Amino acid sequence: MANTPTASRMPSDIPAQPTPEMEDVDAFRERARAWLAARMKPLPPGEWEIPNRDTDEGVQHARDLMAKLFDAGFSGICFPKEYGGQGLSVAHMRAWSEEAQRYEMPTKFNIPTLTILLPTLLDYGTEAQKQEHIPKTLRGEEMWVQFLSEPTGGSDLAGALTKATRDGDVYVLSGSKIWSSGAYRADYALCLCRTNWDVQKHRGLSVLLVKIHQPGIQVEQIRQINGSMEFCQEFFDDVPIPADQLVGEEDDGWTVVSRLLQHERSAVGNGSAFGVIMQLGARRTRGETTDPLVDITKQLGLGADPTTRQLVAEGRVLSLVQPALVDRVGTGIRAGKLPGPSSALMKLANATTGIARAELAVKIAGSAAAAWVEPGPASQQAGVFLSRQTAALAGGSNEIQRNIISERVLGMPREFAPDKDAAFKDVKRNTIPTRKP
Ligand SMILES: Cc1cc2nc3c(=O)[nH]c(=O)nc-3n(C[C@H](O)[C@H](O)[C@H](O)COP(=O)(O)OP(=O)(O)OC[C@H]3O[C@@H](n4cnc5c(N)ncnc54)[C@H](O)[C@@H]3O)c2cc1C
């Protein structure tokens, strides 16, 4: 990797280790441990999330927990103090996460609010935007969502058709976004839109900070085959967005969104230190083994079966290698030794590991995964198996991650793009609705 470019440091590039003015990590850990034991509710045995995480009550509970963490000085461990965070290092975040992960935590805020959108705002927002939004979000008063994908396709992000036309001191927003997770109960979005049609497609984009619930914005929930209604489609019907809600420079939204995608890949790959806790890869803490593959094996009494033991071992290897890779790549990016797009490695590893382990779980569980036998880990595996591809799509598909790794990490030739040099107004494209058909 000797010829890879070195990423320049950004406000969200927080130190891996404590700097001299920070609290000692062990002292911080002790303080956190005592506060958690005194003030937070432990999760029920075997549970990793607060109950009903995706319901209205669960989300309100997460908002209340954020406020509680904020009041106690444990919200935004790695966010700068001037915006209400604790200004600490990744080492502090690890210590906090190890202590906090067995308690009720508002992890609903992790993706995309804390790990993707706030770090992007930290990097490219105006001082007024940061002062207005970061403290409120760290108190649980604001939840965020990303408006990137469009009905015409998500992989070709730079081909966005939603437009924002400058008119005096507002941008007039029109078009549609889709697959926005949880937009119906979120408060703000970062929205990628086209502000210039006379230049090449990557050069005419901008990012706007958009208040979601306002006249002219229609938010429609989409029902999935599993009954979930988290995905939304939004329609923008000439919505005036104040010009001071521009994030980054006009027509330079590609720079902003590229950084957002780095944060997203790092978050989805379990490498972000900006959440309420850091996902520590394999679910292990304080020496406990809580691997679902082991749990299924125990439930079905297959511990002595050699084939099952081989499958469990395969799964264990994957769940040890993946966090090691995340650590290695995350440290490399933070230290400026690896280019930012290397976060695609984390995301790809997370997706492929998740898919492989879901398949191993079904192989071990056999018919117990498909037919309900008794409550327990085996009967949960069919749902996990059916949803296993989500991580290979959300935040950019596996194919797109492989393209990024080959072109922007390994420096291989770029994929052919016939529209690369044309003005976007001359590129053949679909149309985009501004109201629900
Ligand atoms: C759980 C989940 C949550 C999501 N949350 C959000 C969200 O909050 N906000 C948001 O904006 N979007 C969100 N998305 C949408 C996601 O970003 C898109 O699904 C993704 O970018 C792919 O876009 P697409 O679905 O339009 O597929 P398409 O872009 O139509 O791609 C279809 C297929 O073609 C392949 N392909 C496309 N182009 C290439 C290429 N150049 N080279 C090789 N293969 C290619 C893709 O890999 C894919 O397999 C979410 C998706 C999921 C699954």
CSV table of N, CA, C and O in Angstrom, one decimal, residues 371-415:
chain,number,residue,atom,x,y,z
A,371,ALA,N,-38.9,-24.4,11.0
A,371,ALA,CA,-40.2,-24.8,11.7
A,371,ALA,C,-40.0,-24.5,13.2
A,371,ALA,O,-38.9,-24.9,13.7
A,372,TRP,N,-40.9,-23.7,13.7
A,372,TRP,CA,-40.8,-23.3,15.1
A,372,TRP,C,-40.8,-24.6,16.0
A,372,TRP,O,-41.7,-25.4,16.0
A,373,VAL,N,-39.7,-24.8,16.8
A,373,VAL,CA,-39.6,-26.0,17.6
A,373,VAL,C,-39.9,-25.5,19.1
A,373,VAL,O,-40.9,-26.0,19.7
A,374,GLU,N,-39.1,-24.7,19.6
A,374,GLU,CA,-39.3,-24.1,20.9
A,374,GLU,C,-38.6,-22.7,20.9
A,374,GLU,O,-37.8,-22.5,20.1
A,375,PRO,N,-39.1,-21.8,21.8
A,375,PRO,CA,-38.4,-20.5,21.8
A,375,PRO,C,-36.9,-20.7,22.0
A,375,PRO,O,-36.5,-21.6,22.7
A,376,GLY,N,-36.1,-19.9,21.3
A,376,GLY,CA,-34.7,-20.0,21.5
A,376,GLY,C,-34.0,-19.5,20.2
A,376,GLY,O,-34.7,-19.1,19.3
A,377,PRO,N,-32.7,-19.5,20.2
A,377,PRO,CA,-31.9,-18.9,19.1
A,377,PRO,C,-32.2,-19.6,17.8
A,377,PRO,O,-32.2,-18.9,16.8
A,378,ALA,N,-32.4,-20.9,17.8
A,378,ALA,CA,-32.6,-21.6,16.5
A,378,ALA,C,-33.7,-21.0,15.7
A,378,ALA,O,-33.6,-20.8,14.5
A,379,SER,N,-34.9,-20.8,16.4
A,379,SER,CA,-36.1,-20.4,15.7
A,379,SER,C,-36.0,-18.9,15.2
A,379,SER,O,-36.8,-18.4,14.4
A,380,GLN,N,-35.0,-18.2,15.7
A,380,GLN,CA,-34.8,-16.8,15.2
A,380,GLN,C,-34.0,-16.7,13.9
A,380,GLN,O,-34.0,-15.6,13.2
A,381,GLN,N,-33.5,-17.8,13.5
A,381,GLN,CA,-32.5,-17.8,12.4
A,381,GLN,C,-33.1,-17.6,11.0
A,381,GLN,O,-32.5,-17.0,10.1
A,382,ALA,N,-34.4,-18.0,10.8
A,382,ALA,CA,-35.0,-17.8,9.5
A,382,ALA,C,-35.1,-16.3,9.2
A,382,ALA,O,-34.8,-15.9,8.0
A,383,GLY,N,-35.5,-15.5,10.2
A,383,GLY,CA,-35.6,-14.1,10.0
A,383,GLY,C,-34.3,-13.5,9.7
A,383,GLY,O,-34.1,-12.6,8.7
A,384,VAL,N,-33.3,-13.9,10.4
A,384,VAL,CA,-31.9,-13.3,10.2
A,384,VAL,C,-31.4,-13.7,8.8
A,384,VAL,O,-30.9,-12.9,8.0
A,385,PHE,N,-31.7,-15.0,8.4
A,385,PHE,CA,-31.3,-15.4,7.1
A,385,PHE,C,-32.0,-14.6,5.9
A,385,PHE,O,-31.3,-14.2,5.0
A,386,LEU,N,-33.3,-14.4,6.1
A,386,LEU,CA,-34.0,-13.7,5.0
A,386,LEU,C,-33.6,-12.2,4.9
A,386,LEU,O,-33.6,-11.6,3.9
A,387,SER,N,-33.1,-11.6,6.0
A,387,SER,CA,-32.6,-10.2,6.0
A,387,SER,C,-31.1,-10.1,5.8
A,387,SER,O,-30.6,-9.0,5.8
A,388,ARG,N,-30.5,-11.2,5.5
A,388,ARG,CA,-29.0,-11.1,5.5
A,388,ARG,C,-28.4,-10.2,4.4
A,388,ARG,O,-27.3,-9.8,4.6
A,389,GLN,N,-29.1,-9.9,3.3
A,389,GLN,CA,-28.5,-9.1,2.3
A,389,GLN,C,-28.6,-7.6,2.6
A,389,GLN,O,-28.0,-6.8,1.8
A,390,THR,N,-29.3,-7.2,3.7
A,390,THR,CA,-29.5,-5.8,3.9
A,390,THR,C,-28.1,-5.1,4.0
A,390,THR,O,-27.9,-4.0,3.5
A,391,ALA,N,-27.2,-5.7,4.8
A,391,ALA,CA,-25.9,-5.1,5.0
A,391,ALA,C,-25.1,-5.0,3.7
A,391,ALA,O,-24.2,-4.2,3.5
A,392,ALA,N,-25.5,-5.8,2.7
A,392,ALA,CA,-24.8,-5.8,1.4
A,392,ALA,C,-25.4,-4.8,0.5
A,392,ALA,O,-24.9,-4.6,-0.7
A,393,LEU,N,-26.4,-4.0,0.9
A,393,LEU,CA,-27.0,-3.0,0.1
A,393,LEU,C,-26.9,-1.6,0.8
A,393,LEU,O,-26.6,-0.6,0.2
A,394,ALA,N,-27.3,-1.6,2.1
A,394,ALA,CA,-27.4,-0.3,2.8
A,394,ALA,C,-26.0,0.3,2.8
A,394,ALA,O,-25.0,-0.3,3.1
A,395,GLY,N,-26.0,1.6,2.5
A,395,GLY,CA,-24.8,2.3,2.5
A,395,GLY,C,-23.9,2.1,1.2
A,395,GLY,O,-22.7,2.4,1.2
A,396,GLY,N,-24.5,1.4,0.2
A,396,GLY,CA,-23.8,1.1,-1.0
A,396,GLY,C,-23.6,-0.4,-1.1
A,396,GLY,O,-23.1,-1.0,-0.1
A,397,SER,N,-23.9,-1.0,-2.2
A,397,SER,CA,-23.8,-2.4,-2.4
A,397,SER,C,-22.4,-3.0,-2.3
A,397,SER,O,-21.4,-2.2,-2.5
A,398,ASN,N,-22.3,-4.3,-2.1
A,398,ASN,CA,-21.0,-4.9,-2.1
A,398,ASN,C,-20.2,-4.7,-3.4
A,398,ASN,O,-19.0,-4.5,-3.4
A,399,GLU,N,-21.0,-4.7,-4.6
A,399,GLU,CA,-20.3,-4.5,-5.8
A,399,GLU,C,-19.7,-3.1,-5.9
A,399,GLU,O,-18.5,-2.9,-6.3
A,400,ILE,N,-20.4,-2.1,-5.3
A,400,ILE,CA,-19.9,-0.7,-5.3
A,400,ILE,C,-18.7,-0.6,-4.4
A,400,ILE,O,-17.7,0.0,-4.7
A,401,GLN,N,-18.7,-1.3,-3.2
A,401,GLN,CA,-17.5,-1.3,-2.3
A,401,GLN,C,-16.3,-1.9,-3.0
A,401,GLN,O,-15.2,-1.4,-2.9
A,402,ARG,N,-16.6,-3.0,-3.8
A,402,ARG,CA,-15.4,-3.6,-4.5
A,402,ARG,C,-14.9,-2.6,-5.6
A,402,ARG,O,-13.6,-2.6,-5.7
A,403,ASN,N,-15.8,-1.9,-6.2
A,403,ASN,CA,-15.3,-0.9,-7.2
A,403,ASN,C,-14.4,0.2,-6.5
A,403,ASN,O,-13.4,0.6,-7.0
A,404,ILE,N,-14.9,0.6,-5.3
A,404,ILE,CA,-14.2,1.7,-4.5
A,404,ILE,C,-12.8,1.1,-4.1
A,404,ILE,O,-11.8,1.8,-4.3
A,405,ILE,N,-12.8,-0.1,-3.6
A,405,ILE,CA,-11.5,-0.7,-3.2
A,405,ILE,C,-10.5,-0.8,-4.4
A,405,ILE,O,-9.3,-0.4,-4.3
A,406,SER,N,-11.0,-1.2,-5.5
A,406,SER,CA,-10.1,-1.4,-6.6
A,406,SER,C,-9.6,0.0,-7.2
A,406,SER,O,-8.4,0.2,-7.4
A,407,GLU,N,-10.6,0.9,-7.3
A,407,GLU,CA,-10.2,2.2,-7.9
A,407,GLU,C,-9.5,3.2,-6.9
A,407,GLU,O,-8.5,3.8,-7.3
A,408,ARG,N,-10.0,3.3,-5.7
A,408,ARG,CA,-9.6,4.4,-4.8
A,408,ARG,C,-8.7,3.9,-3.7
A,408,ARG,O,-8.1,4.8,-3.0
A,409,VAL,N,-8.5,2.6,-3.5
A,409,VAL,CA,-7.6,2.1,-2.5
A,409,VAL,C,-6.4,1.5,-3.2
A,409,VAL,O,-5.2,1.8,-2.9
A,410,LEU,N,-6.7,0.7,-4.2
A,410,LEU,CA,-5.6,0.0,-4.9
A,410,LEU,C,-5.1,0.7,-6.2
A,410,LEU,O,-4.1,0.3,-6.8
A,411,GLY,N,-5.8,1.8,-6.6
A,411,GLY,CA,-5.4,2.6,-7.7
A,411,GLY,C,-5.5,1.9,-9.0
A,411,GLY,O,-4.8,2.2,-10.0
A,412,MET,N,-6.5,1.0,-9.2
A,412,MET,CA,-6.7,0.3,-10.5
A,412,MET,C,-7.5,1.3,-11.4
A,412,MET,O,-8.1,2.2,-10.9
A,413,PRO,N,-7.6,1.0,-12.7
A,413,PRO,CA,-8.3,1.9,-13.6
A,413,PRO,C,-9.7,2.1,-13.3
A,413,PRO,O,-10.4,1.1,-12.8
A,414,ARG,N,-10.3,3.2,-13.5
A,414,ARG,CA,-11.7,3.5,-13.2
A,414,ARG,C,-12.6,2.8,-14.2
A,414,ARG,O,-12.3,2.6,-15.3
A,415,GLU,N,-13.8,2.5,-13.6
A,415,GLU,CA,-14.8,1.9,-14.4
A,415,GLU,C,-15.2,2.9,-15.6
A,415,GLU,O,-15.3,4.1,-15.3
